[in-house]
mmCIF file of C-alpha atoms and ligand atoms in Angstrom:
data_model
loop_
_atom_site.group_PDB
_atom_site.id
_atom_site.type_symbol
_atom_site.label_atom_id
_atom_site.label_comp_id
_atom_site.label_asym_id
_atom_site.label_seq_id
_atom_site.Cartn_x
_atom_site.Cartn_y
_atom_site.Cartn_z
ATOM 1 C CA MET A 7 84.894 -1.488 -3.840
ATOM 2 C CA SER A 8 82.947 -0.486 -0.796
ATOM 3 C CA ASP A 9 85.047 2.646 -0.538
ATOM 4 C CA LEU A 10 82.944 5.487 -1.780
ATOM 5 C CA LEU A 11 85.798 7.577 -3.145
ATOM 6 C CA ALA A 12 87.110 4.601 -5.164
ATOM 7 C CA ALA A 13 83.591 4.069 -6.479
ATOM 8 C CA VAL A 14 83.328 7.713 -7.569
ATOM 9 C CA ASN A 15 86.622 7.438 -9.384
ATOM 10 C CA ALA A 16 85.691 4.230 -11.080
ATOM 11 C CA LEU A 17 82.469 5.778 -12.327
ATOM 12 C CA ARG A 18 84.306 8.842 -13.516
ATOM 13 C CA ASP A 19 86.873 6.645 -15.344
ATOM 14 C CA ALA A 20 83.920 4.942 -17.073
ATOM 15 C CA GLY A 21 82.973 8.307 -18.545
ATOM 16 C CA ILE A 22 79.986 9.014 -16.343
ATOM 17 C CA ASP A 23 78.999 12.660 -16.025
ATOM 18 C CA ASN A 24 77.843 12.824 -12.366
ATOM 19 C CA PRO A 25 79.888 10.163 -10.681
ATOM 20 C CA ARG A 26 79.256 11.457 -7.128
ATOM 21 C CA LEU A 27 75.533 11.645 -7.553
ATOM 22 C CA ASP A 28 75.377 8.221 -9.172
ATOM 23 C CA ALA A 29 77.581 6.675 -6.442
ATOM 24 C CA ARG A 30 75.352 8.136 -3.766
ATOM 25 C CA LEU A 31 72.128 6.964 -5.426
ATOM 26 C CA LEU A 32 73.541 3.467 -6.019
ATOM 27 C CA TRP A 33 74.735 3.314 -2.446
ATOM 28 C CA ALA A 34 71.230 4.220 -1.195
ATOM 29 C CA HIS A 35 69.701 1.704 -3.562
ATOM 30 C CA ALA A 36 72.004 -1.009 -2.217
ATOM 31 C CA GLY A 37 70.777 -0.140 1.251
ATOM 32 C CA GLY A 38 74.380 0.459 2.242
ATOM 33 C CA ASP A 39 75.260 -3.211 1.663
ATOM 34 C CA PRO A 40 78.844 -3.225 0.196
ATOM 35 C CA ALA A 41 78.379 -6.424 -1.809
ATOM 36 C CA ARG A 42 75.149 -5.158 -3.371
ATOM 37 C CA PHE A 43 76.754 -1.761 -4.018
ATOM 38 C CA ASP A 44 79.669 -3.455 -5.875
ATOM 39 C CA ALA A 45 77.263 -5.387 -8.024
ATOM 40 C CA LEU A 46 75.359 -2.184 -8.970
ATOM 41 C CA LEU A 47 78.667 -0.381 -9.677
ATOM 42 C CA VAL A 48 79.601 -3.041 -12.185
ATOM 43 C CA ARG A 49 76.365 -2.452 -14.015
ATOM 44 C CA ARG A 50 76.682 1.354 -13.990
ATOM 45 C CA ARG A 51 80.299 1.170 -15.119
ATOM 46 C CA ALA A 52 79.089 -0.728 -18.151
ATOM 47 C CA ARG A 53 76.920 2.401 -18.760
ATOM 48 C CA GLU A 54 73.596 0.762 -17.987
ATOM 49 C CA PRO A 55 71.245 3.747 -17.297
ATOM 50 C CA LEU A 56 70.907 4.579 -13.641
ATOM 51 C CA ALA A 57 67.100 4.528 -14.092
ATOM 52 C CA TYR A 58 67.168 0.859 -15.190
ATOM 53 C CA ILE A 59 69.368 -0.053 -12.219
ATOM 54 C CA VAL A 60 67.174 1.604 -9.598
ATOM 55 C CA GLY A 61 64.041 0.825 -11.567
ATOM 56 C CA ARG A 62 62.532 4.254 -11.190
ATOM 57 C CA LYS A 63 62.447 7.641 -13.059
ATOM 58 C CA GLU A 64 60.584 10.729 -12.095
ATOM 59 C CA PHE A 65 58.485 12.625 -14.703
ATOM 60 C CA TRP A 66 56.033 15.385 -14.050
ATOM 61 C CA SER A 67 56.559 14.777 -10.310
ATOM 62 C CA LEU A 68 55.284 11.202 -10.702
ATOM 63 C CA GLU A 69 57.631 8.291 -10.003
ATOM 64 C CA PHE A 70 57.559 5.863 -12.911
ATOM 65 C CA SER A 71 58.611 2.265 -12.868
ATOM 66 C CA VAL A 72 61.129 1.649 -15.669
ATOM 67 C CA GLY A 73 63.462 -1.114 -16.793
ATOM 68 C CA PRO A 74 65.072 -2.723 -19.842
ATOM 69 C CA GLY A 75 62.779 -2.728 -22.850
ATOM 70 C CA VAL A 76 61.157 0.710 -22.250
ATOM 71 C CA LEU A 77 62.333 4.212 -23.086
ATOM 72 C CA ILE A 78 63.240 6.166 -19.951
ATOM 73 C CA PRO A 79 61.165 9.313 -19.604
ATOM 74 C CA ARG A 80 63.095 12.501 -20.421
ATOM 75 C CA PRO A 81 62.506 15.966 -18.831
ATOM 76 C CA ASP A 82 62.208 17.414 -22.380
ATOM 77 C CA SER A 83 59.016 15.414 -22.892
ATOM 78 C CA GLU A 84 57.330 17.385 -20.139
ATOM 79 C CA THR A 85 57.068 20.088 -22.801
ATOM 80 C CA VAL A 86 54.309 17.943 -24.464
ATOM 81 C CA VAL A 87 52.286 17.984 -21.194
ATOM 82 C CA GLU A 88 52.820 21.805 -20.848
ATOM 83 C CA ALA A 89 51.667 22.348 -24.442
ATOM 84 C CA VAL A 90 48.387 20.426 -23.845
ATOM 85 C CA LEU A 91 47.702 22.338 -20.594
ATOM 86 C CA ALA A 92 48.283 25.634 -22.406
ATOM 87 C CA ALA A 93 45.899 24.718 -25.174
ATOM 88 C CA PHE A 94 43.193 23.283 -22.870
ATOM 89 C CA PRO A 95 43.445 25.426 -19.683
ATOM 90 C CA ASP A 96 40.130 24.136 -18.199
ATOM 91 C CA ARG A 97 41.090 21.006 -16.142
ATOM 92 C CA ARG A 98 37.494 19.892 -15.814
ATOM 93 C CA LEU A 99 37.264 19.039 -19.497
ATOM 94 C CA ALA A 100 36.235 15.409 -20.213
ATOM 95 C CA LEU A 101 38.944 15.101 -22.833
ATOM 96 C CA ASP A 102 39.401 11.859 -24.824
ATOM 97 C CA ILE A 103 43.129 11.557 -25.183
ATOM 98 C CA ALA A 104 45.228 9.073 -27.167
ATOM 99 C CA ASP A 105 48.936 8.485 -26.604
ATOM 100 C CA LEU A 106 50.695 6.733 -29.531
ATOM 101 C CA GLY A 107 53.817 4.883 -28.600
ATOM 102 C CA THR A 108 53.243 5.396 -24.859
ATOM 103 C CA GLY A 109 56.436 3.628 -23.462
ATOM 104 C CA THR A 110 56.278 3.959 -19.685
ATOM 105 C CA GLY A 111 52.965 5.754 -20.070
ATOM 106 C CA CYS A 112 54.526 9.012 -18.816
ATOM 107 C CA LEU A 113 52.585 11.336 -21.162
ATOM 108 C CA ILE A 114 49.125 9.838 -20.689
ATOM 109 C CA ALA A 115 49.621 9.399 -16.965
ATOM 110 C CA ALA A 116 50.691 13.062 -16.496
ATOM 111 C CA LEU A 117 47.695 14.199 -18.568
ATOM 112 C CA LEU A 118 45.143 12.044 -16.759
ATOM 113 C CA ALA A 119 46.555 13.286 -13.469
ATOM 114 C CA GLU A 120 46.021 16.875 -14.626
ATOM 115 C CA TYR A 121 42.562 16.329 -16.106
ATOM 116 C CA PRO A 122 40.637 14.332 -13.467
ATOM 117 C CA VAL A 123 37.674 13.436 -15.718
ATOM 118 C CA ALA A 124 39.636 12.830 -18.958
ATOM 119 C CA ARG A 125 39.926 9.353 -20.399
ATOM 120 C CA GLY A 126 42.882 7.839 -22.251
ATOM 121 C CA VAL A 127 43.862 5.220 -24.810
ATOM 122 C CA ALA A 128 47.567 4.361 -24.896
ATOM 123 C CA ALA A 129 49.244 2.153 -27.479
ATOM 124 C CA ASP A 130 52.669 0.536 -27.702
ATOM 125 C CA SER A 131 53.693 -2.203 -30.059
ATOM 126 C CA SER A 132 56.237 -3.412 -27.479
ATOM 127 C CA PRO A 133 54.687 -5.842 -24.967
ATOM 128 C CA ALA A 134 57.461 -4.906 -22.446
ATOM 129 C CA ALA A 135 56.640 -1.222 -22.801
ATOM 130 C CA ALA A 136 52.882 -1.832 -22.549
ATOM 131 C CA ARG A 137 53.479 -3.791 -19.304
ATOM 132 C CA TYR A 138 55.349 -0.870 -17.815
ATOM 133 C CA ALA A 139 52.625 1.510 -18.908
ATOM 134 C CA ALA A 140 49.929 -0.670 -17.327
ATOM 135 C CA GLU A 141 51.894 -0.942 -14.093
ATOM 136 C CA ASN A 142 52.456 2.760 -13.928
ATOM 137 C CA LEU A 143 48.918 3.773 -14.588
ATOM 138 C CA LYS A 144 47.942 1.428 -11.778
ATOM 139 C CA ARG A 145 50.566 2.934 -9.475
ATOM 140 C CA PHE A 146 48.944 6.279 -9.886
ATOM 141 C CA GLY A 147 45.374 5.008 -9.570
ATOM 142 C CA LEU A 148 44.670 6.020 -13.162
ATOM 143 C CA GLN A 149 43.990 2.572 -14.647
ATOM 144 C CA THR A 150 40.242 2.913 -14.606
ATOM 145 C CA ARG A 151 40.504 5.881 -16.991
ATOM 146 C CA CYS A 152 43.045 4.429 -19.389
ATOM 147 C CA TRP A 153 42.957 1.574 -21.849
ATOM 148 C CA ILE A 154 46.372 0.166 -22.707
ATOM 149 C CA ASP A 155 46.637 -1.456 -26.126
ATOM 150 C CA ILE A 156 49.587 -3.697 -26.993
ATOM 151 C CA SER A 157 49.446 -2.899 -30.687
ATOM 152 C CA ASP A 158 50.904 -0.912 -33.431
ATOM 153 C CA TRP A 159 49.622 2.642 -33.294
ATOM 154 C CA GLY A 160 48.021 2.066 -36.687
ATOM 155 C CA ALA A 161 45.586 -0.361 -35.104
ATOM 156 C CA ILE A 162 44.064 2.275 -32.820
ATOM 157 C CA ALA A 163 40.537 3.216 -33.488
ATOM 158 C CA GLY A 164 38.238 5.839 -31.974
ATOM 159 C CA HIS A 165 37.656 9.613 -31.866
ATOM 160 C CA PHE A 166 39.808 11.825 -29.730
ATOM 161 C CA ASP A 167 40.049 15.437 -28.674
ATOM 162 C CA VAL A 168 43.774 15.244 -28.109
ATOM 163 C CA VAL A 169 46.449 12.950 -29.563
ATOM 164 C CA VAL A 170 49.928 13.021 -28.068
ATOM 165 C CA SER A 171 53.086 11.188 -29.126
ATOM 166 C CA ASN A 172 56.765 10.980 -28.441
ATOM 167 C CA PRO A 173 57.621 8.824 -31.484
ATOM 168 C CA PRO A 174 61.006 7.475 -32.456
ATOM 169 C CA TYR A 175 62.747 10.279 -34.287
ATOM 170 C CA ILE A 176 66.506 9.578 -34.296
ATOM 171 C CA LYS A 177 68.048 9.001 -37.762
ATOM 172 C CA THR A 178 69.021 5.297 -37.962
ATOM 173 C CA GLY A 179 72.591 6.211 -38.751
ATOM 174 C CA ASP A 180 72.888 8.491 -35.698
ATOM 175 C CA ILE A 181 71.933 5.853 -33.148
ATOM 176 C CA PRO A 182 75.435 4.340 -32.739
ATOM 177 C CA ASN A 183 76.692 7.851 -31.869
ATOM 178 C CA LEU A 184 74.284 8.430 -28.983
ATOM 179 C CA GLU A 185 75.629 8.082 -25.442
ATOM 180 C CA PRO A 186 76.210 4.438 -24.528
ATOM 181 C CA GLU A 187 73.342 4.475 -22.020
ATOM 182 C CA VAL A 188 70.929 5.121 -24.895
ATOM 183 C CA ALA A 189 72.617 3.303 -27.799
ATOM 184 C CA LEU A 190 73.461 0.128 -25.909
ATOM 185 C CA PHE A 191 70.586 -0.199 -23.496
ATOM 186 C CA GLU A 192 67.409 1.628 -24.588
ATOM 187 C CA PRO A 193 65.020 -0.043 -27.064
ATOM 188 C CA HIS A 194 65.850 1.023 -30.612
ATOM 189 C CA ALA A 195 62.251 0.692 -31.632
ATOM 190 C CA ALA A 196 61.577 3.710 -29.404
ATOM 191 C CA LEU A 197 64.413 5.696 -30.970
ATOM 192 C CA ASP A 198 64.741 4.812 -34.664
ATOM 193 C CA GLY A 199 62.947 7.222 -36.931
ATOM 194 C CA GLY A 200 64.319 5.788 -40.179
ATOM 195 C CA ALA A 201 66.892 7.142 -42.580
ATOM 196 C CA ASP A 202 65.956 10.863 -42.133
ATOM 197 C CA GLY A 203 64.337 10.454 -38.640
ATOM 198 C CA LEU A 204 60.961 11.499 -39.980
ATOM 199 C CA ASP A 205 59.240 8.144 -40.775
ATOM 200 C CA SER A 206 57.026 8.352 -37.652
ATOM 201 C CA TYR A 207 55.719 11.804 -38.550
ATOM 202 C CA ARG A 208 54.781 10.846 -42.076
ATOM 203 C CA GLU A 209 52.804 7.894 -40.650
ATOM 204 C CA LEU A 210 51.331 9.752 -37.729
ATOM 205 C CA ALA A 211 50.120 12.767 -39.746
ATOM 206 C CA LEU A 212 47.666 10.579 -41.610
ATOM 207 C CA LEU A 213 46.762 8.448 -38.637
ATOM 208 C CA ILE A 214 46.188 11.369 -36.233
ATOM 209 C CA LYS A 215 44.084 13.153 -38.887
ATOM 210 C CA ARG A 216 41.743 10.140 -38.829
ATOM 211 C CA LEU A 217 41.712 9.802 -35.039
ATOM 212 C CA LEU A 218 40.999 13.435 -34.085
ATOM 213 C CA ASN A 219 37.571 14.959 -33.769
ATOM 214 C CA PRO A 220 37.075 18.078 -35.907
ATOM 215 C CA GLY A 221 38.824 20.937 -34.013
ATOM 216 C CA GLY A 222 40.885 18.390 -32.011
ATOM 217 C CA ARG A 223 44.585 18.970 -31.409
ATOM 218 C CA THR A 224 47.766 16.958 -31.545
ATOM 219 C CA PHE A 225 51.061 17.470 -29.766
ATOM 220 C CA ALA A 226 54.132 15.529 -30.866
ATOM 221 C CA GLU A 227 57.640 15.583 -29.572
ATOM 222 C CA ILE A 228 60.374 16.308 -32.180
ATOM 223 C CA GLY A 229 64.146 16.058 -32.257
ATOM 224 C CA VAL A 230 66.646 18.904 -32.639
ATOM 225 C CA GLY A 231 66.392 20.452 -36.103
ATOM 226 C CA GLN A 232 63.197 18.725 -37.162
ATOM 227 C CA GLU A 233 60.847 21.753 -36.649
ATOM 228 C CA LYS A 234 60.551 22.788 -40.307
ATOM 229 C CA SER A 235 60.154 19.319 -41.750
ATOM 230 C CA VAL A 236 57.588 18.136 -39.210
ATOM 231 C CA LYS A 237 55.525 21.310 -39.564
ATOM 232 C CA LYS A 238 55.540 20.880 -43.311
ATOM 233 C CA ILE A 239 54.396 17.223 -42.998
ATOM 234 C CA LEU A 240 51.494 18.289 -40.792
ATOM 235 C CA GLN A 241 50.516 21.258 -43.017
ATOM 236 C CA THR A 242 50.593 19.038 -46.089
ATOM 237 C CA ALA A 243 48.302 16.541 -44.290
ATOM 238 C CA GLY A 244 45.780 19.391 -43.814
ATOM 239 C CA PHE A 245 46.339 20.459 -40.245
ATOM 240 C CA ILE A 246 45.979 24.117 -39.270
ATOM 241 C CA ASP A 247 47.489 26.289 -36.551
ATOM 242 C CA VAL A 248 50.749 24.406 -36.767
ATOM 243 C CA THR A 249 53.100 25.808 -34.170
ATOM 244 C CA THR A 250 56.021 24.705 -31.965
ATOM 245 C CA LYS A 251 56.760 24.933 -28.276
ATOM 246 C CA ALA A 252 60.335 25.120 -27.001
ATOM 247 C CA ASP A 253 61.763 23.059 -24.102
ATOM 248 C CA LEU A 254 63.701 24.553 -21.111
ATOM 249 C CA ALA A 255 66.845 24.783 -23.291
ATOM 250 C CA GLY A 256 65.000 26.876 -25.826
ATOM 251 C CA ILE A 257 64.912 24.078 -28.491
ATOM 252 C CA PRO A 258 61.654 23.644 -30.397
ATOM 253 C CA ARG A 259 60.576 20.344 -28.864
ATOM 254 C CA VAL A 260 56.863 19.897 -29.513
ATOM 255 C CA VAL A 261 54.873 20.443 -32.693
ATOM 256 C CA CYS A 262 51.233 21.441 -32.050
ATOM 257 C CA ALA A 263 48.533 21.277 -34.715
ATOM 258 C CA GLN A 264 44.782 21.352 -35.066
ATOM 259 C CA LYS A 265 42.417 19.368 -37.269
ATOM 260 C CA PRO A 266 40.020 21.819 -39.000
HETATM 261 N N1 LIG B 9 64.925 12.048 -26.644
HETATM 262 C C1 LIG B 9 65.491 10.789 -26.922
HETATM 263 C C2 LIG B 9 66.978 10.879 -27.119
HETATM 264 O O1 LIG B 9 67.468 11.852 -27.607
HETATM 265 C C3 LIG B 9 64.884 10.249 -28.233
HETATM 266 C C4 LIG B 9 63.508 9.796 -27.989
HETATM 267 C C5 LIG B 9 62.775 9.585 -29.287
HETATM 268 O O2 LIG B 9 63.319 9.202 -30.354
HETATM 269 N N2 LIG B 9 61.516 9.840 -29.155
HETATM 270 O O3 LIG B 9 67.743 9.999 -26.737
#
């Protein structure tokens, strides 16, 4: 199917939202080779995410290496970075930052790029994800300021000024209803927040309380409609100044809180 119009139609028939754009990007990725292009089209028609096929995804103007086994960075998650920058406007601060469930390393990499003398610890229990995080930190020359731990976040020790996380927060029962790119291809360990979607926050509230220095702040991504419940979990755990920050669509996307 080296004919571009036929390719666009085939992608559209497969239910893909931007068939023209995807066809163009796949064509470029194939280097204009019709046989390679056909092979890439087969994968995309099966709804494999474009980012996995081309192996790249941009986040905070940095180009991350991605692939099967790691959650693809979403633009919504840039709200976490914005919230940290708003709370700590002085970029010369030598912040100690932890990123729990780092995935590709997008949050910690963006933050270390913004704070040139900050240091990071990033944890992910998935070895595949931790490998991507390590590769990405190195890509951006940030590896000397970041320790990547292949471990459950509960195994992280230390004292931090900032703790960020984009934890799994989808209700288990909702996962099959997500778009096929997500439900069929992305790692469920990065999505599944348990029966009510809030398991991660109950765990993180206690863990983050232990990891933060007094006065330290945490910033966690949340799903649609989770604002009230997550705020309550953090308030009950003793956090103060519990607020939310909205994403570009106006949806409360990040919960911010301070340890007294
Ligand atoms: N934002 C992702 C989605 O809606 C979910 C990521 C997560 O659970 N942290 O597909």
